[in-house]
């Protein structure tokens, strides 16, 4: 797997989403000599299969009587390896501009990809952190409230509250404690679903007074937005009370939201992208949508539907990438040309 | 069998419920805005609902796994449940729940 490092790239096809469908699209495009870059906000490939059900068995992948979400992802990566896809993980495909011969896609971390064709394989939307339902929390975001840690240094010397009881909450409690001026872990119950080892370490820090552990619900934020000065908490034992802090990091896992694709100027149908069923192209020439994100009469949100859509999409994408070439239909079993591409 | 579901705007919907169906599935299949992203795998906590007080004690108590997964829900209260873990049967006829924020 190649993880691209520099910030500007030119390629044939930019695929938004590295779920099973985005991954398989690399294969179908590759057979037709098109190179692809993939962008995903997750830090790993596999989309829902990797994030929501890695261990669960899937029974309706043709010719795999049973395969787990994790193994399906691994097999797809193996299958597309000959085509050297470039992955841009941990990045949100944020904006799309028309260029003379295609599109310019920019991510939220500043990666720019110029491509002749855009394939939206965004599934159920981008996986983004859940936001607690606390009044006005958005006014404090990115100054005092953060849902992810990109640079630890940013939190040096801060009075931090971490909220949540899962692995992210516990891992960041352990990692940021040495840097923080003070660190308080707030969780709604005195039980943690995180890895037992992390829980033991956190309890040890709490016992020696290196962190505060507070069992309570967060009810409100204090301080002139965007600057946080404290939290209003509530617990059964203590009733309403407050603690002081200038930084809040809530960790309640991820949820899928359509995200910036809503602003790409495409027609939308209830947060889905309508396409035709001949080539799975959107209302905008040169932009395709495949997998769970698309909508057409009779659509089934199944992995196998997305695989089929990938194959048809690639046929049409070829016309945009190679306007002067004629496409020849070939079987992978029989074509020595395809064998060469596959390295077999 | 029926269940009553209050949406985010406070509007109550009375839904036809089927024996053996998960409450999440009933809500989802009637087109109400419940995310239920993991389809009932106890992996997302986006099927979070608040159970009306008079129904709280009539439900099978949450499993350890459900209680753990509730940590990944936002705005959890004493009457919070994951609706994919509530299976409809005659005793739950008339169940009243309110959709919780999904984050
Ligand atoms: C519990 C469960 C069980 C399932 N079981 C089956 C089954 O048995 N058989 C079956 O066929 N299907 C099953 N499915 C459905 C299947 O997982 C989906 O159909 C499949 O994941 C869709 O693949 P996709 O590549 O279209 O999208 P996804 O898997 O949703 O991947 C899309 C990716 O795009 C990323 N993304 C979106 N927008 C952006 C953006 N702007 N910038 C960066 N990244 C972005 C997301 O982060 C995500 O990683 C199941 C789903 C669930 C939840
Ligand atoms: S649907 Fe995911 S936990 Fe209930």
CSV table of C-alpha atoms and ligand atoms in Angstrom, one decimal:
chain,number,residue,atom,x,y,z
A,1,UNK,CA,0.0,0.0,0.0
A,2,UNK,CA,1.4,3.4,-0.9
A,3,UNK,CA,0.6,6.3,1.3
A,4,UNK,CA,1.2,9.4,-0.6
A,5,UNK,CA,3.3,12.0,1.2
A,6,UNK,CA,3.7,15.2,-0.9
A,7,UNK,CA,0.7,17.5,-1.2
A,8,UNK,CA,0.1,17.8,-5.0
A,9,UNK,CA,-0.9,14.9,-7.2
A,10,UNK,CA,-2.0,14.4,-10.7
A,11,UNK,CA,-3.8,11.2,-11.6
A,12,UNK,CA,-6.5,9.7,-13.8
A,13,UNK,CA,-9.2,9.1,-11.2
A,14,UNK,CA,-9.7,10.4,-7.7
A,15,UNK,CA,-11.9,8.1,-5.6
A,16,UNK,CA,-13.6,9.6,-2.5
A,17,UNK,CA,-14.0,6.8,0.0
A,18,UNK,CA,-11.9,3.7,0.5
A,19,UNK,CA,-14.7,1.4,1.5
A,20,UNK,CA,-15.1,-2.0,-0.3
A,21,UNK,CA,-16.6,-0.3,-3.3
A,22,UNK,CA,-13.9,2.4,-3.6
A,23,UNK,CA,-11.3,-0.3,-3.3
A,24,UNK,CA,-12.8,-2.5,-6.0
A,25,UNK,CA,-13.2,0.5,-8.3
A,26,UNK,CA,-9.3,0.6,-8.3
A,27,UNK,CA,-9.4,-2.9,-9.8
A,28,UNK,CA,-11.9,-2.2,-12.5
A,29,UNK,CA,-10.2,1.1,-13.4
A,30,UNK,CA,-6.8,-0.5,-13.3
A,31,UNK,CA,-7.7,-3.2,-15.8
A,32,UNK,CA,-8.5,-0.3,-18.2
A,33,UNK,CA,-5.2,1.4,-17.5
A,34,UNK,CA,-6.5,4.1,-15.2
A,35,UNK,CA,-4.6,5.1,-12.1
A,36,UNK,CA,-6.4,6.1,-8.9
A,37,UNK,CA,-5.9,8.0,-5.7
A,38,UNK,CA,-8.2,7.3,-2.8
A,39,UNK,CA,-9.2,9.7,0.0
A,40,UNK,CA,-10.7,8.6,3.2
A,41,UNK,CA,-11.3,10.4,6.5
A,42,UNK,CA,-10.7,7.1,8.3
A,43,UNK,CA,-7.1,6.1,9.1
A,44,UNK,CA,-7.6,2.7,7.3
A,45,UNK,CA,-9.3,1.2,4.3
A,46,UNK,CA,-12.5,-0.8,4.4
A,47,UNK,CA,-15.2,1.7,5.2
A,48,UNK,CA,-18.2,0.3,7.1
A,49,UNK,CA,-16.7,-3.2,6.9
A,50,UNK,CA,-13.6,-2.0,8.8
A,51,UNK,CA,-15.2,0.5,11.1
A,52,UNK,CA,-18.5,-1.1,12.0
A,53,UNK,CA,-18.2,-4.9,11.6
A,54,UNK,CA,-14.6,-6.1,11.1
A,55,UNK,CA,-15.3,-9.4,12.9
A,56,UNK,CA,-18.8,-10.1,11.6
A,57,UNK,CA,-19.2,-12.7,8.9
A,58,UNK,CA,-20.7,-11.6,5.5
A,59,UNK,CA,-22.5,-14.4,3.7
A,60,UNK,CA,-23.4,-12.8,0.4
A,61,UNK,CA,-20.2,-12.0,-1.3
A,62,UNK,CA,-20.2,-14.2,-4.5
A,63,UNK,CA,-17.9,-17.2,-4.2
A,64,UNK,CA,-17.1,-16.4,-0.6
A,65,UNK,CA,-19.6,-18.5,1.4
A,66,UNK,CA,-18.4,-16.6,4.5
A,67,UNK,CA,-15.9,-13.8,5.0
A,68,UNK,CA,-15.5,-11.2,7.7
A,69,UNK,CA,-15.5,-7.5,7.1
A,70,UNK,CA,-11.8,-7.4,7.9
A,71,UNK,CA,-10.9,-10.3,5.6
A,72,UNK,CA,-12.9,-8.9,2.8
A,73,UNK,CA,-10.9,-5.6,3.1
A,74,UNK,CA,-7.6,-7.5,3.1
A,75,UNK,CA,-8.6,-9.6,0.0
A,76,UNK,CA,-9.6,-6.4,-1.9
A,77,UNK,CA,-6.3,-4.8,-1.0
A,78,UNK,CA,-4.5,-7.9,-2.3
A,79,UNK,CA,-6.6,-7.8,-5.4
A,80,UNK,CA,-5.8,-4.2,-6.2
A,81,UNK,CA,-2.1,-4.3,-5.3
A,82,UNK,CA,-1.0,-4.6,-9.0
A,83,UNK,CA,-2.5,-1.2,-9.7
A,84,UNK,CA,-0.6,0.6,-6.9
A,85,UNK,CA,-3.3,2.8,-5.6
A,86,UNK,CA,-2.3,5.9,-3.6
A,87,UNK,CA,-4.1,6.3,-0.3
A,88,UNK,CA,-4.7,9.6,1.5
A,89,UNK,CA,-6.0,8.5,4.9
A,90,UNK,CA,-7.3,10.7,7.7
A,91,UNK,CA,-8.4,13.4,5.2
A,92,UNK,CA,-11.7,14.7,4.3
A,93,UNK,CA,-12.4,15.4,0.6
A,94,UNK,CA,-13.5,18.9,1.1
A,95,UNK,CA,-13.9,20.8,-2.2
A,96,UNK,CA,-14.1,20.2,-5.8
A,97,UNK,CA,-13.4,22.6,-8.7
A,98,UNK,CA,-13.6,22.2,-12.4
A,99,UNK,CA,-10.4,22.5,-14.3
A,100,UNK,CA,-9.7,22.6,-18.1
A,101,UNK,CA,-9.3,18.8,-18.4
A,102,UNK,CA,-11.0,17.5,-15.3
A,103,UNK,CA,-11.2,18.3,-11.6
A,104,UNK,CA,-9.2,19.6,-8.7
A,105,UNK,CA,-10.0,18.0,-5.4
A,106,UNK,CA,-8.7,19.5,-2.2
A,107,UNK,CA,-8.7,17.8,1.2
A,108,UNK,CA,-9.0,19.4,4.6
A,109,UNK,CA,-5.3,18.9,5.2
A,110,UNK,CA,-4.4,20.6,2.0
A,111,UNK,CA,-3.7,17.7,-0.3
A,112,UNK,CA,-4.6,18.6,-3.9
A,113,UNK,CA,-5.4,16.0,-6.4
A,114,UNK,CA,-6.0,16.8,-10.1
A,115,UNK,CA,-7.9,14.1,-11.9
A,116,UNK,CA,-9.8,13.6,-15.1
A,117,UNK,CA,-12.6,11.7,-13.4
A,118,UNK,CA,-14.1,11.8,-9.9
A,119,UNK,CA,-15.6,8.7,-8.3
A,120,UNK,CA,-17.7,9.3,-5.2
A,121,UNK,CA,-17.7,6.1,-3.2
A,122,UNK,CA,-18.6,7.8,0.0
A,123,UNK,CA,-20.9,5.0,1.3
A,124,UNK,CA,-23.1,6.1,4.2
A,125,UNK,CA,-21.1,9.3,4.4
A,126,UNK,CA,-17.8,10.2,6.0
A,127,UNK,CA,-17.1,8.8,9.4
A,128,UNK,CA,-16.8,11.8,11.8
A,129,UNK,CA,-16.8,12.1,15.6
A,130,UNK,CA,-20.1,12.2,17.4
A,131,UNK,CA,-20.9,15.5,19.0
A,132,UNK,CA,-22.4,15.5,22.4
A,133,UNK,CA,-25.7,17.3,22.6
A,134,UNK,CA,-24.5,20.2,24.7
A,135,UNK,CA,-25.9,23.7,24.0
A,136,UNK,CA,-23.7,26.0,21.9
A,137,UNK,CA,-20.8,23.5,21.8
A,138,UNK,CA,-20.2,24.4,18.1
A,139,UNK,CA,-19.2,27.9,19.1
A,140,UNK,CA,-16.3,26.5,21.1
A,141,UNK,CA,-15.1,24.0,18.4
A,142,UNK,CA,-11.5,24.2,17.2
A,143,UNK,CA,-10.5,26.7,19.9
A,144,UNK,CA,-11.5,25.0,23.1
A,145,UNK,CA,-13.4,21.9,22.0
A,146,UNK,CA,-11.7,19.2,19.8
A,147,UNK,CA,-13.0,15.8,18.7
A,148,UNK,CA,-9.6,14.5,17.6
A,149,UNK,CA,-6.0,15.1,18.5
A,150,UNK,CA,-3.9,15.9,15.5
A,151,UNK,CA,-0.9,17.5,17.3
A,152,UNK,CA,-0.4,16.6,20.9
A,153,UNK,CA,1.8,19.7,21.5
A,154,UNK,CA,-1.2,21.9,21.0
A,155,UNK,CA,-2.5,20.6,24.4
A,156,UNK,CA,0.7,21.3,26.4
A,157,UNK,CA,0.0,23.3,29.6
A,158,UNK,CA,-3.8,23.1,29.1
A,159,UNK,CA,-6.5,22.3,31.7
A,160,UNK,CA,-8.0,19.5,29.8
A,161,UNK,CA,-11.3,17.6,30.3
A,162,UNK,CA,-11.6,14.3,28.4
A,163,UNK,CA,-15.2,13.0,28.1
A,164,UNK,CA,-16.1,9.3,27.4
A,165,UNK,CA,-15.3,5.8,28.5
A,166,UNK,CA,-14.0,4.0,25.4
A,167,UNK,CA,-10.5,3.4,24.1
A,168,UNK,CA,-10.0,6.8,22.5
A,169,UNK,CA,-11.0,8.6,25.8
A,170,UNK,CA,-8.6,6.4,27.8
A,171,UNK,CA,-5.8,6.4,25.3
A,172,UNK,CA,-5.8,10.2,25.1
A,173,UNK,CA,-6.1,10.4,28.9
A,174,UNK,CA,-2.9,8.4,29.2
A,175,UNK,CA,-1.1,10.2,26.4
A,176,UNK,CA,-2.0,13.8,27.2
A,177,UNK,CA,-1.6,13.5,31.0
A,178,UNK,CA,2.2,14.2,30.9
A,179,UNK,CA,1.7,17.3,28.8
A,180,UNK,CA,-1.4,18.8,30.4
A,181,UNK,CA,-1.4,21.3,33.3
A,182,UNK,CA,-4.4,19.3,34.6
A,183,UNK,CA,-6.4,16.5,33.2
A,184,UNK,CA,-9.9,15.4,34.2
A,185,UNK,CA,-11.6,12.4,32.8
A,186,UNK,CA,-15.4,12.7,32.9
A,187,UNK,CA,-17.5,9.7,32.4
A,188,UNK,CA,-21.1,8.9,33.1
A,189,UNK,CA,-20.5,5.7,35.1
A,190,UNK,CA,-17.6,4.3,37.1
A,191,UNK,CA,-17.1,1.5,34.5
A,192,UNK,CA,-15.1,1.7,31.3
A,193,UNK,CA,-15.5,-0.3,28.1
A,194,UNK,CA,-11.9,0.5,27.1
A,195,UNK,CA,-9.1,-2.1,27.1
A,196,UNK,CA,-8.5,-3.4,30.6
A,197,UNK,CA,-4.9,-2.4,30.6
A,198,UNK,CA,-5.7,1.2,29.8
A,199,UNK,CA,-8.3,1.3,32.5
A,200,UNK,CA,-5.8,0.0,35.1
A,201,UNK,CA,-3.3,2.6,34.1
A,202,UNK,CA,-5.9,5.4,34.2
A,203,UNK,CA,-7.0,4.2,37.7
A,204,UNK,CA,-3.4,4.2,38.9
A,205,UNK,CA,-3.0,7.8,37.7
A,206,UNK,CA,-6.2,8.8,39.4
A,207,UNK,CA,-5.1,7.1,42.6
A,208,UNK,CA,-1.9,9.0,42.7
A,209,UNK,CA,-3.7,12.3,41.9
A,210,UNK,CA,-2.0,12.8,38.5
A,211,UNK,CA,-5.5,13.0,36.9
A,212,UNK,CA,-9.0,13.6,38.3
A,213,UNK,CA,-11.7,11.1,37.6
A,214,UNK,CA,-15.2,12.5,37.8
A,215,UNK,CA,-18.3,10.4,37.3
A,216,UNK,CA,-20.9,12.8,36.0
A,217,UNK,CA,-22.9,14.0,33.0
A,218,UNK,CA,-21.8,17.1,31.2
A,219,UNK,CA,-24.7,19.6,31.1
A,220,UNK,CA,-23.3,22.8,29.8
A,221,UNK,CA,-20.2,24.8,28.9
A,222,UNK,CA,-19.0,28.0,30.6
A,223,UNK,CA,-17.0,30.9,29.4
A,224,UNK,CA,-17.3,33.4,26.6
A,225,UNK,CA,-17.3,31.4,23.4
A,226,UNK,CA,-15.0,30.3,21.9
A,227,UNK,CA,-13.0,30.4,25.1
A,228,UNK,CA,-14.0,27.7,27.6
A,229,UNK,CA,-13.6,28.4,31.3
A,230,UNK,CA,-15.4,25.3,32.8
A,231,UNK,CA,-18.1,22.7,32.6
A,232,UNK,CA,-21.4,22.3,34.3
A,233,UNK,CA,-21.8,18.8,35.5
A,234,UNK,CA,-24.4,16.7,37.2
A,235,UNK,CA,-24.2,13.5,39.1
A,236,UNK,CA,-26.7,11.6,41.2
A,237,UNK,CA,-24.5,12.0,44.3
A,238,UNK,CA,-23.4,15.6,44.0
A,239,UNK,CA,-26.3,17.1,42.0
A,240,UNK,CA,-25.2,20.1,39.9
A,241,UNK,CA,-21.6,21.2,40.2
A,242,UNK,CA,-18.9,22.8,38.1
A,243,UNK,CA,-15.2,22.2,37.2
A,244,UNK,CA,-12.8,24.6,35.6
A,245,UNK,CA,-11.0,23.8,32.3
A,246,UNK,CA,-10.0,25.5,29.1
A,247,UNK,CA,-10.0,22.5,26.8
A,248,UNK,CA,-12.7,19.8,26.2
A,249,UNK,CA,-12.1,16.6,24.2
A,250,UNK,CA,-15.3,14.5,23.8
A,251,UNK,CA,-14.7,11.0,22.6
A,252,UNK,CA,-18.0,9.1,21.8
A,253,UNK,CA,-16.9,7.3,18.7
A,254,UNK,CA,-17.8,8.0,15.1
A,255,UNK,CA,-21.0,8.4,13.1
A,256,UNK,CA,-21.6,8.7,9.4
A,257,UNK,CA,-22.5,12.2,8.0
A,258,UNK,CA,-22.7,13.1,4.3
A,259,UNK,CA,-20.2,15.9,4.9
A,260,UNK,CA,-18.7,18.2,2.2
A,261,UNK,CA,-20.0,16.2,-0.7
A,262,UNK,CA,-23.3,18.1,-0.1
A,263,UNK,CA,-21.4,21.2,-1.4
A,264,UNK,CA,-20.1,19.7,-4.6
A,265,UNK,CA,-23.0,21.1,-6.6
A,266,UNK,CA,-24.5,17.7,-7.3
A,267,UNK,CA,-28.1,16.9,-7.3
A,268,UNK,CA,-29.0,15.1,-4.1
A,269,UNK,CA,-31.9,12.8,-3.2
A,270,UNK,CA,-32.2,12.5,0.6
A,271,UNK,CA,-28.5,12.7,1.1
A,272,UNK,CA,-27.8,10.3,-1.7
A,273,UNK,CA,-26.4,11.0,-5.1
A,274,UNK,CA,-28.8,10.1,-8.0
A,275,UNK,CA,-27.1,8.3,-10.9
A,276,UNK,CA,-28.1,6.6,-14.2
A,277,UNK,CA,-27.8,2.8,-14.2
A,278,UNK,CA,-25.8,2.5,-17.4
A,279,UNK,CA,-22.6,4.1,-16.2
A,280,UNK,CA,-23.4,5.3,-12.7
A,281,UNK,CA,-22.6,8.9,-13.6
A,282,UNK,CA,-24.1,11.8,-11.6
A,283,UNK,CA,-25.9,14.9,-13.0
A,284,UNK,CA,-22.4,16.3,-13.6
A,285,UNK,CA,-20.3,14.9,-16.5
A,286,UNK,CA,-17.2,13.2,-15.3
A,287,UNK,CA,-18.4,12.6,-11.7
A,288,UNK,CA,-19.6,9.1,-10.9
A,289,UNK,CA,-21.2,7.8,-7.7
A,290,UNK,CA,-21.0,4.1,-6.8
A,291,UNK,CA,-21.8,2.0,-3.7
A,292,UNK,CA,-24.0,3.0,-0.8
A,293,UNK,CA,-23.9,6.7,-1.6
A,294,UNK,CA,-25.8,6.5,-4.9
A,295,UNK,CA,-29.5,6.3,-5.6
A,296,UNK,CA,-31.4,4.8,-8.6
A,297,UNK,CA,-34.7,2.9,-8.9
A,298,UNK,CA,-34.2,-0.5,-7.3
A,299,UNK,CA,-31.0,0.3,-5.6
A,300,UNK,CA,-29.9,-2.3,-2.9
A,301,UNK,CA,-27.2,-1.2,-0.5
A,302,UNK,CA,-25.1,-4.3,-0.9
A,303,UNK,CA,-21.4,-4.7,-1.5
A,304,UNK,CA,-22.1,-6.8,-4.6
A,305,UNK,CA,-24.2,-4.0,-6.1
A,306,UNK,CA,-21.2,-1.6,-5.6
A,307,UNK,CA,-18.9,-4.0,-7.3
A,308,UNK,CA,-21.1,-4.2,-10.4
A,309,UNK,CA,-21.4,-0.4,-10.4
A,310,UNK,CA,-17.6,-0.1,-10.4
A,311,UNK,CA,-17.3,-2.2,-13.5
A,312,UNK,CA,-19.8,-0.2,-15.5
A,313,UNK,CA,-18.4,3.1,-14.2
A,314,UNK,CA,-14.9,2.2,-15.4
A,315,UNK,CA,-16.1,1.6,-18.9
A,316,UNK,CA,-17.4,5.2,-19.2
A,317,UNK,CA,-14.5,6.7,-17.2
A,318,UNK,CA,-12.2,5.3,-19.8
A,319,UNK,CA,-13.8,7.7,-22.4
A,320,UNK,CA,-12.9,10.7,-20.3
A,321,UNK,CA,-9.3,9.6,-19.5
A,322,UNK,CA,-8.5,8.3,-23.0
A,323,UNK,CA,-10.8,10.3,-25.3
A,324,UNK,CA,-8.9,9.1,-28.4
A,325,UNK,CA,-8.7,5.4,-27.6
A,326,UNK,CA,-11.2,2.7,-28.3
A,327,UNK,CA,-12.1,0.4,-25.5
A,328,UNK,CA,-11.7,-3.3,-26.1
A,329,UNK,CA,-13.7,-5.7,-24.0
A,330,UNK,CA,-11.5,-8.5,-22.6
A,331,UNK,CA,-11.8,-11.3,-20.0
A,332,UNK,CA,-9.2,-11.5,-17.2
A,333,UNK,CA,-9.0,-15.3,-17.9
A,334,UNK,CA,-8.1,-14.9,-21.5
A,335,UNK,CA,-6.3,-11.7,-22.1
A,336,UNK,CA,-2.5,-11.7,-22.0
A,337,UNK,CA,-2.7,-7.9,-22.0
A,338,UNK,CA,-4.7,-8.0,-18.7
A,339,UNK,CA,-2.4,-10.7,-17.3
A,340,UNK,CA,0.5,-8.3,-17.8
A,341,UNK,CA,-1.3,-5.6,-15.9
A,342,UNK,CA,-2.1,-8.0,-13.1
A,343,UNK,CA,1.5,-9.2,-13.0
A,344,UNK,CA,0.5,-12.9,-13.5
B,1,UNK,CA,-49.2,-4.4,18.3
B,2,UNK,CA,-48.2,-0.8,18.4
B,3,UNK,CA,-45.3,1.4,19.6
B,4,UNK,CA,-45.3,5.1,20.1
B,5,UNK,CA,-42.2,7.0,19.0
B,6,UNK,CA,-41.6,10.7,19.6
B,7,UNK,CA,-39.3,12.3,17.0
B,8,UNK,CA,-36.8,15.2,17.4
B,9,UNK,CA,-39.6,17.8,16.8
B,10,UNK,CA,-41.6,16.3,19.7
B,11,UNK,CA,-44.2,14.8,17.4
B,12,UNK,CA,-45.5,11.3,18.4
B,13,UNK,CA,-45.9,8.6,15.8
B,14,UNK,CA,-47.8,5.4,16.4
B,15,UNK,CA,-46.2,2.6,14.5
B,16,UNK,CA,-47.4,-0.9,13.7
B,17,UNK,CA,-45.0,-3.4,15.4
B,18,UNK,CA,-44.4,-7.0,14.6
B,19,UNK,CA,-43.6,-9.7,17.0
B,20,UNK,CA,-39.9,-10.6,17.0
B,21,UNK,CA,-38.8,-7.4,15.3
B,22,UNK,CA,-36.3,-5.1,17.0
B,23,UNK,CA,-37.8,-1.8,18.0
B,24,UNK,CA,-35.0,-0.2,16.0
B,25,UNK,CA,-36.1,-2.0,12.8
B,26,UNK,CA,-39.7,-0.9,13.4
B,27,UNK,CA,-38.7,2.7,13.7
B,28,UNK,CA,-36.3,2.6,10.8
B,29,UNK,CA,-38.7,0.8,8.4
B,30,UNK,CA,-41.4,3.4,9.1
B,31,UNK,CA,-38.9,6.0,7.8
B,32,UNK,CA,-38.3,7.9,11.1
B,33,UNK,CA,-34.8,9.4,11.4
B,34,UNK,CA,-33.0,6.8,13.4
B,35,UNK,CA,-29.4,6.1,12.1
B,36,UNK,CA,-28.9,2.6,13.4
B,37,UNK,CA,-25.7,2.5,11.4
B,38,UNK,CA,-24.5,-0.9,12.4
B,39,UNK,CA,-27.9,-2.6,11.7
B,40,UNK,CA,-28.2,-4.0,15.2
B,41,UNK,CA,-24.6,-5.3,15.7
B,42,UNK,CA,-24.2,-3.3,19.0
B,43,UNK,CA,-21.4,-1.4,17.3
B,44,UNK,CA,-22.6,2.1,16.8
B,45,UNK,CA,-25.0,3.3,19.5
B,46,UNK,CA,-26.9,5.4,16.9
B,47,UNK,CA,-30.2,3.6,17.7
B,48,UNK,CA,-30.3,5.3,21.1
B,49,UNK,CA,-33.8,6.0,22.5
B,50,UNK,CA,-35.2,7.2,25.8
B,51,UNK,CA,-37.8,4.8,27.2
B,52,UNK,CA,-40.9,6.4,28.9
B,53,UNK,CA,-40.7,6.0,32.7
B,54,UNK,CA,-43.7,3.7,32.9
B,55,UNK,CA,-42.0,1.2,30.5
B,56,UNK,CA,-38.5,1.2,32.0
B,57,UNK,CA,-39.2,-1.7,34.4
B,58,UNK,CA,-41.1,-3.8,31.9
B,59,UNK,CA,-38.1,-4.2,29.6
B,60,UNK,CA,-35.5,-6.9,29.8
B,61,UNK,CA,-32.6,-5.1,31.6
B,62,UNK,CA,-29.7,-4.2,29.3
B,63,UNK,CA,-26.9,-6.7,28.8
B,64,UNK,CA,-23.4,-5.8,29.8
B,65,UNK,CA,-22.6,-5.3,26.2
B,66,UNK,CA,-25.5,-2.9,25.7
B,67,UNK,CA,-24.5,-0.9,28.8
B,68,UNK,CA,-20.9,-0.7,27.5
B,69,UNK,CA,-22.1,0.4,24.0
B,70,UNK,CA,-24.2,3.1,25.6
B,71,UNK,CA,-20.9,4.8,26.5
B,72,UNK,CA,-20.6,5.6,22.8
B,73,UNK,CA,-24.0,7.3,22.7
B,74,UNK,CA,-24.4,11.0,23.4
B,75,UNK,CA,-26.6,12.5,26.0
B,76,UNK,CA,-27.2,9.2,27.9
B,77,UNK,CA,-29.9,9.3,30.6
B,78,UNK,CA,-31.1,6.8,33.2
B,79,UNK,CA,-33.9,5.7,30.7
B,80,UNK,CA,-31.5,5.4,27.8
B,81,UNK,CA,-31.6,2.1,25.8
B,82,UNK,CA,-30.3,0.9,22.4
B,83,UNK,CA,-33.4,0.1,20.5
B,84,UNK,CA,-31.7,-2.6,18.5
B,85,UNK,CA,-31.6,-4.6,21.7
B,86,UNK,CA,-35.4,-4.3,22.4
B,87,UNK,CA,-37.3,-7.2,20.8
B,88,UNK,CA,-41.0,-6.7,20.3
B,89,UNK,CA,-43.4,-9.1,22.0
B,90,UNK,CA,-47.0,-8.8,23.2
B,91,UNK,CA,-45.9,-7.5,26.6
B,92,UNK,CA,-44.3,-4.5,24.9
B,93,UNK,CA,-47.5,-3.6,23.0
B,94,UNK,CA,-47.9,0.2,23.5
B,95,UNK,CA,-44.2,0.8,24.3
B,96,UNK,CA,-43.4,4.5,24.3
B,97,UNK,CA,-39.9,5.8,23.3
B,98,UNK,CA,-38.3,9.1,22.3
B,99,UNK,CA,-35.5,9.3,19.7
B,100,UNK,CA,-32.2,10.5,21.2
B,101,UNK,CA,-29.6,12.6,19.4
B,102,UNK,CA,-27.2,10.5,17.4
B,103,UNK,CA,-24.3,12.9,17.6
C,1,LIG,C1,-23.4,-4.2,10.3
C,1,LIG,C2,-23.5,-4.2,8.8
C,1,LIG,C3,-23.6,-5.4,8.2
C,1,LIG,C4,-23.6,-5.4,6.8
C,1,LIG,N1,-23.7,-6.6,6.2
C,1,LIG,C5,-23.7,-6.7,4.8
C,1,LIG,C6,-23.7,-7.9,4.1
C,1,LIG,O1,-23.9,-9.0,4.8
C,1,LIG,N2,-23.7,-7.9,2.8
C,1,LIG,C7,-23.5,-6.8,2.1
C,1,LIG,O2,-23.4,-6.9,0.8
C,1,LIG,N3,-23.5,-5.6,2.7
C,1,LIG,C8,-23.6,-5.5,4.0
C,1,LIG,N4,-23.5,-4.3,4.7
C,1,LIG,C9,-23.5,-3.1,3.8
C,1,LIG,C10,-22.1,-2.8,3.3
C,1,LIG,O3,-21.2,-2.7,4.4
C,1,LIG,C11,-22.1,-1.6,2.5
C,1,LIG,O4,-23.0,-1.8,1.4
C,1,LIG,C12,-20.7,-1.2,2.0
C,1,LIG,O5,-19.9,-0.9,3.1
C,1,LIG,C13,-20.8,0.0,1.1
C,1,LIG,O6,-19.5,0.2,0.6
C,1,LIG,P1,-19.0,1.6,0.1
C,1,LIG,O7,-17.6,1.5,-0.3
C,1,LIG,O8,-20.0,2.1,-0.8
C,1,LIG,O9,-19.2,2.6,1.4
C,1,LIG,P2,-18.6,2.6,2.9
C,1,LIG,O10,-18.2,1.2,3.3
C,1,LIG,O11,-19.6,3.3,3.7
C,1,LIG,O12,-17.3,3.5,2.8
C,1,LIG,C14,-17.3,4.8,2.4
C,1,LIG,C15,-16.1,5.5,2.9
C,1,LIG,O13,-16.0,6.8,2.4
C,1,LIG,C16,-15.5,7.7,3.4
C,1,LIG,N5,-15.9,9.0,3.0
C,1,LIG,C17,-17.2,9.5,2.8
C,1,LIG,N6,-17.1,10.8,2.5
C,1,LIG,C18,-15.9,11.2,2.5
C,1,LIG,C19,-15.2,12.4,2.3
C,1,LIG,N7,-15.9,13.6,1.9
C,1,LIG,N8,-13.8,12.5,2.5
C,1,LIG,C20,-13.2,11.4,2.9
C,1,LIG,N9,-13.7,10.2,3.1
C,1,LIG,C21,-15.1,10.1,2.9
C,1,LIG,C22,-16.1,7.1,4.7
C,1,LIG,O14,-15.3,7.6,5.8
C,1,LIG,C23,-16.0,5.6,4.4
C,1,LIG,O15,-14.8,5.1,4.9
C,1,LIG,C24,-23.5,-4.2,6.1
C,1,LIG,C25,-23.4,-3.0,6.7
C,1,LIG,C26,-23.4,-3.0,8.1
C,1,LIG,C27,-23.3,-1.7,8.8
C,2,LIG,S1,-28.0,-0.3,15.6
C,2,LIG,FE1,-25.9,0.0,16.2
C,2,LIG,S2,-26.0,-0.3,18.3
C,2,LIG,FE2,-28.0,-0.5,17.7
